[in-house]
Every structure is written in structure tokens, then in C-alpha cells.
PDB file of C-alpha atoms in Angstrom:
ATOM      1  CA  UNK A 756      66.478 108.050 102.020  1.00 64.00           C
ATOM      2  CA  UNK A 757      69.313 110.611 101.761  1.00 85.00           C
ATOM      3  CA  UNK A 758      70.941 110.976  98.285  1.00 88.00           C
ATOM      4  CA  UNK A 759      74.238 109.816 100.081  1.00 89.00           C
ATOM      5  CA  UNK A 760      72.206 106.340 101.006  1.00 91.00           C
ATOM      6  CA  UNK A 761      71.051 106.073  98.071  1.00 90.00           C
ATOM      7  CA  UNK A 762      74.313 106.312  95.855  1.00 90.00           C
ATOM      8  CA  UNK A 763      75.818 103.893  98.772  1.00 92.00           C
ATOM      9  CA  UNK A 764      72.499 101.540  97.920  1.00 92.00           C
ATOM     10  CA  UNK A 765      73.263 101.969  93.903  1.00 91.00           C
ATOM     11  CA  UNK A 766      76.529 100.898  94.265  1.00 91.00           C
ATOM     12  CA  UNK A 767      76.667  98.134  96.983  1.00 93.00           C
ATOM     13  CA  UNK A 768      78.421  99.399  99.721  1.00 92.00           C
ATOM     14  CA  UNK A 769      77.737  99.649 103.361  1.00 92.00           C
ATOM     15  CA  UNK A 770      77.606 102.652 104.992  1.00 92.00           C
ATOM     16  CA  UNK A 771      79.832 102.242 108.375  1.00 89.00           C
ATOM     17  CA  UNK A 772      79.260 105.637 109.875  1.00 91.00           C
ATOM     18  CA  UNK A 773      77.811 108.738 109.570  1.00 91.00           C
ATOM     19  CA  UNK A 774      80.385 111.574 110.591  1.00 91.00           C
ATOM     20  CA  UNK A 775      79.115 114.800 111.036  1.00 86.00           C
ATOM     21  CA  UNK A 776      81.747 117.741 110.341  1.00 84.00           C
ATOM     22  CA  UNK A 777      80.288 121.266 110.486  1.00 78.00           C
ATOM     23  CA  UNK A 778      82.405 123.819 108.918  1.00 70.00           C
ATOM     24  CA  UNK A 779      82.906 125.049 112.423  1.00 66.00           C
ATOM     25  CA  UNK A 780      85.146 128.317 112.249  1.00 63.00           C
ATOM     26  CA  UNK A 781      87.015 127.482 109.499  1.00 71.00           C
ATOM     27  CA  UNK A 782      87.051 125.712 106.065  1.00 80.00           C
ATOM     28  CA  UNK A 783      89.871 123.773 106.707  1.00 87.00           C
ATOM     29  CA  UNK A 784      89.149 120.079 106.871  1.00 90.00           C
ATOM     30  CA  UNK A 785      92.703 119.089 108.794  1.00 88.00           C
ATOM     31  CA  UNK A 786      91.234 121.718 111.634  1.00 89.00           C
ATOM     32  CA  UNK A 787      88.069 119.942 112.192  1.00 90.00           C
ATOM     33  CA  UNK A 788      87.239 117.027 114.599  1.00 90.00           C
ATOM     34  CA  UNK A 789      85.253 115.209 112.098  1.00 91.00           C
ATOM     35  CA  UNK A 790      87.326 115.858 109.587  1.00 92.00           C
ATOM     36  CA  UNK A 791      90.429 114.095 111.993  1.00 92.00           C
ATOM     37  CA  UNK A 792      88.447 111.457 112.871  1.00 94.00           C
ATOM     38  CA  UNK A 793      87.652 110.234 109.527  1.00 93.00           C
ATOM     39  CA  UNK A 794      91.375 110.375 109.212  1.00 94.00           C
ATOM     40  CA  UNK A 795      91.808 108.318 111.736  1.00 96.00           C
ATOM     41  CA  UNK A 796      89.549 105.638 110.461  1.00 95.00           C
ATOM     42  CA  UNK A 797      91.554 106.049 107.057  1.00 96.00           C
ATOM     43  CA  UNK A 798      94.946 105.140 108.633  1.00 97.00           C
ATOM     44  CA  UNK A 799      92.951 102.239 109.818  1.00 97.00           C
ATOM     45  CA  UNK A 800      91.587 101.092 107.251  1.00 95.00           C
ATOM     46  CA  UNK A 801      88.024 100.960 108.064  1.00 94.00           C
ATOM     47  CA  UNK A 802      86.518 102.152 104.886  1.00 94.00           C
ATOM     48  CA  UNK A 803      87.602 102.971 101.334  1.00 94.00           C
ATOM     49  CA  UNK A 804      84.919 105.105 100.231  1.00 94.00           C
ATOM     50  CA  UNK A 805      83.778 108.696 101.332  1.00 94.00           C
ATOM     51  CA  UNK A 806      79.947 109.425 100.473  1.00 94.00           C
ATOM     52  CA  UNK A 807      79.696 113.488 101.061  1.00 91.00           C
ATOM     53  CA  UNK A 808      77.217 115.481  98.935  1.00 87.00           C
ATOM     54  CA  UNK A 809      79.618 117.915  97.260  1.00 87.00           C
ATOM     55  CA  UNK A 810      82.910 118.631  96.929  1.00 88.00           C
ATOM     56  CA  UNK A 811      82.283 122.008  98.840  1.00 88.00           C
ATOM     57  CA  UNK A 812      81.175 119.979 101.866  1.00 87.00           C
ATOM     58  CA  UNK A 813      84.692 118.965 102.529  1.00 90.00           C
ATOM     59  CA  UNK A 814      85.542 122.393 102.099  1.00 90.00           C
ATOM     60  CA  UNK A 815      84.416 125.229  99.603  1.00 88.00           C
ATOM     61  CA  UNK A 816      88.775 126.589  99.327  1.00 88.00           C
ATOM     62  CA  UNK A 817      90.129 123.900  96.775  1.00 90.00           C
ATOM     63  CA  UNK A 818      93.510 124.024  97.740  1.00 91.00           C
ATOM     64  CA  UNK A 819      91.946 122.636 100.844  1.00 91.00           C
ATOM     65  CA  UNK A 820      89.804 120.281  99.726  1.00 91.00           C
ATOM     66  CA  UNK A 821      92.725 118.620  97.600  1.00 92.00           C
ATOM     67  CA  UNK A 822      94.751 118.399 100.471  1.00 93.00           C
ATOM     68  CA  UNK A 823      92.707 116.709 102.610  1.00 93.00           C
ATOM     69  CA  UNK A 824      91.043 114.116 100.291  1.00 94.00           C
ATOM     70  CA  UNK A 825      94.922 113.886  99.207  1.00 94.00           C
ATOM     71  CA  UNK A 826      95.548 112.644 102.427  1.00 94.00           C
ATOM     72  CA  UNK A 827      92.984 110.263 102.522  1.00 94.00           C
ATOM     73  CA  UNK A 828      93.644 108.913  99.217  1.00 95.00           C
ATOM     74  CA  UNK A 829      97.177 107.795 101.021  1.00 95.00           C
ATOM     75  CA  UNK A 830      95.037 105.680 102.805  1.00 96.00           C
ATOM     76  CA  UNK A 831      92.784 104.523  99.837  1.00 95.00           C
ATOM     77  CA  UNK A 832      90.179 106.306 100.389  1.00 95.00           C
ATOM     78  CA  UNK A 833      88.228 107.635  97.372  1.00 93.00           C
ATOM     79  CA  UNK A 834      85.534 111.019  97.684  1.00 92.00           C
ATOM     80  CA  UNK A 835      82.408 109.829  95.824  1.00 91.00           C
ATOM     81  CA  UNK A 836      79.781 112.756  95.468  1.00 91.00           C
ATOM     82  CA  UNK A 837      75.717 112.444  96.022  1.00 89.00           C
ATOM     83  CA  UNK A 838      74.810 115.760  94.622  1.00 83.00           C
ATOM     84  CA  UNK A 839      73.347 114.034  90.779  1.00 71.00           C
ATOM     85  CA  UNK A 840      75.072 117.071  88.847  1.00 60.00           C
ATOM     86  CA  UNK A 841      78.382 115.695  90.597  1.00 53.00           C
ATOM     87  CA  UNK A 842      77.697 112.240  88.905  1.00 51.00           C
ATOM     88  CA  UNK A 843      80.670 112.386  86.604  1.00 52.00           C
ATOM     89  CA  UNK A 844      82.820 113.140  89.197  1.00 50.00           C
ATOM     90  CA  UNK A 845      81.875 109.709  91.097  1.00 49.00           C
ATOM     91  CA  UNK A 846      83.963 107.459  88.277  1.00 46.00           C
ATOM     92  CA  UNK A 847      80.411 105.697  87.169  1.00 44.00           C
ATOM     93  CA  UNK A 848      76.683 107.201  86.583  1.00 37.00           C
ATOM     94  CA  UNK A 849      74.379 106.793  89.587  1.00 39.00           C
ATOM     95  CA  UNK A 850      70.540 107.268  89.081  1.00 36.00           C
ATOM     96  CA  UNK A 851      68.922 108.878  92.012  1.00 36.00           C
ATOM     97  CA  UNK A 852      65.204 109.111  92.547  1.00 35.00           C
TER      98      UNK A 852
END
């Protein structure tokens, strides 16, 4: 089980897809197609949650990375980190194993 499963597991939720969004030639999330797509299900509402390992997966420029979980906090979604140091960063304590 990855960490990402099992911080879903820990805390309840479903997991409704995997997306897979390689960094691809750039670092910008808005310029990637899995990025867009999980924009897309966002502004439908299909989840409220984002499980990603760090914040550097979503991209390692902050100003980036703010921007696009920015935008997906419009839709109410949250970014909830795996990695165990990013723990605090999740809003509650998760014990991984």
C-alpha cells in the first residue's frame, strides 16, 4: 500500500482516481494535462481532497504551486500530503506504517 492509500485509509476517504501528472517540460501545473484534468474534476465537484506525496509534486516553484492548489481550493479542494514529515501540513496527524 502506497503512503497516499494509506493516509486516504487513515482518514476515511475513497480514493476516486489516480491521476498521473509527470512534470513533463515544465513545472507549471496549469501547463500539464493531468494537472487540467484534475481541474476539471474540481469545477465538477467530484472530489474535495487531493492525496499527492509532497508539495513539490505539484510543482517544486512555489509561486506555482500556490497558484494552482489556489485554484482548486475555489473549487473546495484541499492538498493533503503523504510524505510523514509533511504530516503537519495535512491539518491532523496521520500514522503511517
Amino acid at each position: 500500500m502506497t503512503a497516499g492509500h494509506r493516509l486516504a485509509a487513515a482518514r476515511g476517504f475513497k480514493i476516486t482516481e489516480k491521476v498521473v501528472d509527470p512534470y513533463g517540460e515544465t513545472n507549471n501545473p496549469a501547463r500539464r494535462t493531468g494537472w487540467r484534468h484534475l481541474t476539471e474534476l474540481a469545477a465538477a465537484g467530484a472530489f474535495t481532497r487531493l492525496i499527492t506525496h509532497l508539495p513539490s509534486s505539484i510543482s517544486p516553484d512555489v509561486e506555482c504551486r500556490y497558484r494552482a492548489t489556489n485554484a482548486l481550493a475555489e473549487h473546495g479542494v484541499r492538498p493533503l500530503y503523504s510524505w510523514p514529515v509533511q504530516e503537519s501540513h495535512a491539518g491532523e496527524t496521520v500514522t503511517t506504517q
